[in-house]
PDB file of C-alpha atoms in Angstrom:
ATOM      1  CA  MET A   1     -45.497 270.535  20.216  1.00  0.00           C
ATOM      2  CA  ILE A   2     -43.869 273.500  18.686  1.00  0.00           C
ATOM      3  CA  THR A   3     -41.565 272.328  15.733  1.00  0.00           C
ATOM      4  CA  GLU A   4     -39.522 274.924  13.710  1.00  0.00           C
ATOM      5  CA  LYS A   5     -37.715 274.097  10.501  1.00  0.00           C
ATOM      6  CA  ARG A   6     -34.180 275.555  10.510  1.00  0.00           C
ATOM      7  CA  THR A   7     -31.101 275.585   8.398  1.00  0.00           C
ATOM      8  CA  ILE A   8     -27.656 275.778   9.863  1.00  0.00           C
ATOM      9  CA  GLY A   9     -25.335 276.632   7.091  1.00  0.00           C
ATOM     10  CA  VAL A  10     -26.591 274.058   4.519  1.00  0.00           C
ATOM     11  CA  ILE A  11     -27.652 271.742   7.163  1.00  0.00           C
ATOM     12  CA  PRO A  12     -31.382 271.078   7.523  1.00  0.00           C
ATOM     13  CA  ALA A  13     -32.607 271.024  11.114  1.00  0.00           C
ATOM     14  CA  LEU A  14     -35.748 270.693  13.303  1.00  0.00           C
ATOM     15  CA  LEU A  15     -36.121 272.534  16.548  1.00  0.00           C
ATOM     16  CA  PHE A  16     -38.716 271.016  18.945  1.00  0.00           C
ATOM     17  CA  GLY A  17     -40.233 272.825  22.059  1.00  0.00           C
ATOM     18  CA  ALA A  18     -40.949 276.316  23.355  1.00  0.00           C
ATOM     19  CA  PRO A  19     -38.021 278.861  23.915  1.00  0.00           C
ATOM     20  CA  SER A  20     -35.686 277.610  26.650  1.00  0.00           C
ATOM     21  CA  ASP A  21     -32.252 278.061  27.744  1.00  0.00           C
ATOM     22  CA  ARG A  22     -31.779 274.201  28.009  1.00  0.00           C
ATOM     23  CA  LEU A  23     -31.166 272.294  24.865  1.00  0.00           C
ATOM     24  CA  PHE A  24     -30.667 268.569  23.797  1.00  0.00           C
ATOM     25  CA  LEU A  25     -28.632 268.091  20.656  1.00  0.00           C
ATOM     26  CA  TYR A  26     -29.924 264.989  18.838  1.00  0.00           C
ATOM     27  CA  VAL A  27     -27.556 263.039  16.610  1.00  0.00           C
ATOM     28  CA  HIS A  28     -29.276 260.261  14.695  1.00  0.00           C
ATOM     29  CA  SER A  29     -28.018 256.955  13.507  1.00  0.00           C
ATOM     30  CA  LYS A  30     -27.110 255.613  10.142  1.00  0.00           C
ATOM     31  CA  GLY A  31     -30.255 255.364   7.936  1.00  0.00           C
ATOM     32  CA  SER A  32     -32.219 257.686  10.240  1.00  0.00           C
ATOM     33  CA  GLN A  33     -33.177 261.226   9.978  1.00  0.00           C
ATOM     34  CA  LYS A  34     -33.853 264.416  12.099  1.00  0.00           C
ATOM     35  CA  GLU A  35     -37.619 263.669  12.364  1.00  0.00           C
ATOM     36  CA  GLU A  36     -36.924 260.818  14.661  1.00  0.00           C
ATOM     37  CA  ALA A  37     -35.852 263.162  17.340  1.00  0.00           C
ATOM     38  CA  GLU A  38     -39.611 263.681  18.099  1.00  0.00           C
ATOM     39  CA  MET A  39     -39.519 260.639  20.281  1.00  0.00           C
ATOM     40  CA  LEU A  40     -36.844 262.293  22.588  1.00  0.00           C
ATOM     41  CA  ALA A  41     -38.716 265.662  22.305  1.00  0.00           C
ATOM     42  CA  ARG A  42     -41.928 264.086  23.653  1.00  0.00           C
ATOM     43  CA  GLU A  43     -39.971 263.207  26.820  1.00  0.00           C
ATOM     44  CA  VAL A  44     -37.724 266.168  27.555  1.00  0.00           C
ATOM     45  CA  VAL A  45     -39.663 269.151  26.215  1.00  0.00           C
ATOM     46  CA  PRO A  46     -42.327 268.943  29.068  1.00  0.00           C
ATOM     47  CA  LYS A  47     -39.366 269.011  31.360  1.00  0.00           C
ATOM     48  CA  GLY A  48     -38.295 272.455  29.938  1.00  0.00           C
ATOM     49  CA  TYR A  49     -35.822 271.428  27.188  1.00  0.00           C
ATOM     50  CA  ARG A  50     -35.776 272.151  23.575  1.00  0.00           C
ATOM     51  CA  VAL A  51     -34.422 269.381  21.069  1.00  0.00           C
ATOM     52  CA  LEU A  52     -32.377 270.425  17.997  1.00  0.00           C
ATOM     53  CA  ALA A  53     -32.002 267.601  15.466  1.00  0.00           C
ATOM     54  CA  PHE A  54     -30.320 267.701  12.008  1.00  0.00           C
ATOM     55  CA  ASP A  55     -29.760 265.396   9.090  1.00  0.00           C
ATOM     56  CA  LEU A  56     -26.286 263.925   8.565  1.00  0.00           C
ATOM     57  CA  PRO A  57     -24.962 263.880   4.975  1.00  0.00           C
ATOM     58  CA  GLU A  58     -26.840 261.237   2.809  1.00  0.00           C
ATOM     59  CA  HIS A  59     -29.829 261.098   5.308  1.00  0.00           C
ATOM     60  CA  GLY A  60     -33.161 262.615   5.481  1.00  0.00           C
ATOM     61  CA  ASP A  61     -33.398 265.959   3.398  1.00  0.00           C
ATOM     62  CA  ARG A  62     -29.791 265.480   2.616  1.00  0.00           C
ATOM     63  CA  LYS A  63     -30.381 262.065   0.938  1.00  0.00           C
ATOM     64  CA  ASN A  64     -28.758 263.365  -2.360  1.00  0.00           C
ATOM     65  CA  ASP A  65     -26.001 265.338  -0.665  1.00  0.00           C
ATOM     66  CA  PRO A  66     -22.984 264.998  -2.795  1.00  0.00           C
ATOM     67  CA  ARG A  67     -20.727 264.685   0.417  1.00  0.00           C
ATOM     68  CA  PRO A  68     -20.691 261.157   1.689  1.00  0.00           C
ATOM     69  CA  CYS A  69     -21.538 260.391   5.318  1.00  0.00           C
ATOM     70  CA  THR A  70     -17.904 259.782   6.468  1.00  0.00           C
ATOM     71  CA  VAL A  71     -16.474 260.432   9.778  1.00  0.00           C
ATOM     72  CA  GLN A  72     -14.789 263.627   8.514  1.00  0.00           C
ATOM     73  CA  ASN A  73     -17.957 265.100   7.119  1.00  0.00           C
ATOM     74  CA  GLY A  74     -20.225 263.947  10.100  1.00  0.00           C
ATOM     75  CA  VAL A  75     -17.729 265.475  12.621  1.00  0.00           C
ATOM     76  CA  ARG A  76     -17.555 268.674  10.617  1.00  0.00           C
ATOM     77  CA  ASP A  77     -21.417 268.902  10.523  1.00  0.00           C
ATOM     78  CA  LEU A  78     -21.642 268.189  14.351  1.00  0.00           C
ATOM     79  CA  GLN A  79     -19.054 270.949  15.070  1.00  0.00           C
ATOM     80  CA  THR A  80     -20.905 273.460  12.839  1.00  0.00           C
ATOM     81  CA  VAL A  81     -24.229 272.769  14.581  1.00  0.00           C
ATOM     82  CA  HIS A  82     -22.695 272.830  18.049  1.00  0.00           C
ATOM     83  CA  GLU A  83     -20.885 276.168  17.121  1.00  0.00           C
ATOM     84  CA  ALA A  84     -24.132 277.641  15.896  1.00  0.00           C
ATOM     85  CA  VAL A  85     -25.985 277.004  19.267  1.00  0.00           C
ATOM     86  CA  LYS A  86     -23.473 276.914  21.949  1.00  0.00           C
ATOM     87  CA  ASP A  87     -23.878 280.541  23.006  1.00  0.00           C
ATOM     88  CA  SER A  88     -27.657 280.606  22.891  1.00  0.00           C
ATOM     89  CA  CYS A  89     -28.431 278.275  25.751  1.00  0.00           C
ATOM     90  CA  ARG A  90     -27.357 278.059  29.395  1.00  0.00           C
ATOM     91  CA  THR A  91     -27.014 274.261  29.132  1.00  0.00           C
ATOM     92  CA  ILE A  92     -26.645 271.851  26.205  1.00  0.00           C
ATOM     93  CA  SER A  93     -27.026 268.166  26.581  1.00  0.00           C
ATOM     94  CA  LEU A  94     -26.364 265.465  23.903  1.00  0.00           C
ATOM     95  CA  PHE A  95     -28.475 262.505  22.760  1.00  0.00           C
ATOM     96  CA  ALA A  96     -26.754 260.446  20.050  1.00  0.00           C
ATOM     97  CA  CYS A  97     -27.603 257.033  18.542  1.00  0.00           C
ATOM     98  CA  SER A  98     -25.196 254.420  17.103  1.00  0.00           C
ATOM     99  CA  LEU A  99     -23.236 256.101  14.382  1.00  0.00           C
ATOM    100  CA  GLY A 100     -24.274 259.509  15.734  1.00  0.00           C
ATOM    101  CA  ALA A 101     -22.774 258.462  19.030  1.00  0.00           C
ATOM    102  CA  TYR A 102     -19.491 257.585  17.404  1.00  0.00           C
ATOM    103  CA  PHE A 103     -19.287 260.962  15.442  1.00  0.00           C
ATOM    104  CA  SER A 104     -20.170 262.754  18.666  1.00  0.00           C
ATOM    105  CA  LEU A 105     -17.423 261.105  20.674  1.00  0.00           C
ATOM    106  CA  VAL A 106     -14.890 262.167  17.911  1.00  0.00           C
ATOM    107  CA  ALA A 107     -16.431 265.668  17.362  1.00  0.00           C
ATOM    108  CA  PHE A 108     -16.983 266.595  20.911  1.00  0.00           C
ATOM    109  CA  ARG A 109     -13.975 265.347  22.718  1.00  0.00           C
ATOM    110  CA  ASP A 110     -13.297 268.765  24.222  1.00  0.00           C
ATOM    111  CA  ALA A 111     -16.881 269.918  24.576  1.00  0.00           C
ATOM    112  CA  ALA A 112     -18.794 270.168  27.816  1.00  0.00           C
ATOM    113  CA  PHE A 113     -22.333 268.881  28.002  1.00  0.00           C
ATOM    114  CA  ARG A 114     -24.734 268.948  30.861  1.00  0.00           C
ATOM    115  CA  LYS A 115     -25.769 265.338  30.116  1.00  0.00           C
ATOM    116  CA  CYS A 116     -24.671 262.796  27.472  1.00  0.00           C
ATOM    117  CA  LEU A 117     -27.025 259.905  26.530  1.00  0.00           C
ATOM    118  CA  PHE A 118     -25.795 257.406  23.979  1.00  0.00           C
ATOM    119  CA  LEU A 119     -27.900 254.703  22.370  1.00  0.00           C
ATOM    120  CA  SER A 120     -26.007 251.909  20.600  1.00  0.00           C
ATOM    121  CA  PRO A 121     -26.446 248.292  19.844  1.00  0.00           C
ATOM    122  CA  VAL A 122     -22.707 247.995  20.476  1.00  0.00           C
ATOM    123  CA  LEU A 123     -21.972 247.735  24.224  1.00  0.00           C
ATOM    124  CA  ASP A 124     -18.256 247.679  24.124  1.00  0.00           C
ATOM    125  CA  MET A 125     -17.233 249.872  21.257  1.00  0.00           C
ATOM    126  CA  GLU A 126     -13.481 249.462  21.914  1.00  0.00           C
ATOM    127  CA  ARG A 127     -13.673 245.638  21.891  1.00  0.00           C
ATOM    128  CA  PHE A 128     -15.771 245.788  18.757  1.00  0.00           C
ATOM    129  CA  LEU A 129     -13.275 248.133  16.959  1.00  0.00           C
ATOM    130  CA  ARG A 130     -10.252 246.015  17.997  1.00  0.00           C
ATOM    131  CA  ASN A 131     -12.017 242.810  16.729  1.00  0.00           C
ATOM    132  CA  MET A 132     -12.651 244.592  13.470  1.00  0.00           C
ATOM    133  CA  MET A 133      -9.074 245.691  13.245  1.00  0.00           C
ATOM    134  CA  GLN A 134      -7.894 242.144  13.993  1.00  0.00           C
ATOM    135  CA  TRP A 135     -10.316 240.681  11.382  1.00  0.00           C
ATOM    136  CA  THR A 136      -8.768 243.029   8.785  1.00  0.00           C
ATOM    137  CA  ASN A 137      -5.226 242.768   9.952  1.00  0.00           C
ATOM    138  CA  LEU A 138      -5.193 246.475  10.631  1.00  0.00           C
ATOM    139  CA  THR A 139      -2.579 247.529  13.354  1.00  0.00           C
ATOM    140  CA  GLU A 140      -2.951 250.647  15.513  1.00  0.00           C
ATOM    141  CA  ASP A 141       0.225 252.073  13.833  1.00  0.00           C
ATOM    142  CA  ARG A 142      -1.371 251.590  10.418  1.00  0.00           C
ATOM    143  CA  LEU A 143      -4.562 253.145  11.751  1.00  0.00           C
ATOM    144  CA  ARG A 144      -2.652 256.230  13.008  1.00  0.00           C
ATOM    145  CA  PHE A 145      -0.929 256.545   9.610  1.00  0.00           C
ATOM    146  CA  LEU A 146      -4.121 256.460   7.938  1.00  0.00           C
ATOM    147  CA  GLU A 147      -5.790 258.901  10.213  1.00  0.00           C
ATOM    148  CA  ASN A 148      -2.975 261.371   9.803  1.00  0.00           C
ATOM    149  CA  TRP A 149      -3.073 260.944   5.955  1.00  0.00           C
ATOM    150  CA  LEU A 150      -6.715 261.379   5.816  1.00  0.00           C
ATOM    151  CA  GLY A 151      -6.428 264.597   7.926  1.00  0.00           C
ATOM    152  CA  GLU A 152      -4.110 265.967   5.436  1.00  0.00           C
ATOM    153  CA  GLN A 153      -6.609 265.377   2.501  1.00  0.00           C
ATOM    154  CA  ASP A 154      -8.910 268.271   1.456  1.00  0.00           C
ATOM    155  CA  TYR A 155     -12.447 266.837   1.712  1.00  0.00           C
ATOM    156  CA  GLN A 156     -15.262 269.064   0.508  1.00  0.00           C
TER     157      GLN A 156
END
């Protein structure tokens, strides 16, 4: 299978498959790396897709990245990668695992994908998050405050 190493800004990426106007964007989970997208590529490349995978901060080739793998940094990276490829394909689909699925839901709330496939051990994310909030006595109002406050901070 054709595999090309790419860099999108400072983000190391792998592109699997022959040239095509159909792309799957692969977002890995915590503790994973872009190379794990080969499993998806083996399935979809024969169907005419390419697969683009990249390393989140503190993962794979970015293991020593000074930026932590936070929601803000992950979302920024996903949006950077999407912006770099969105005009080069007729259709873009999304395959995201666990933490990558969460980052994708936040980053791409206004994006249109042909297909979205999410792989996660958590079947009811809302219930899971509400339980975590209850365990830590975090209210929705406090969470909104923190979200607004964090949004005002300058993260590099």
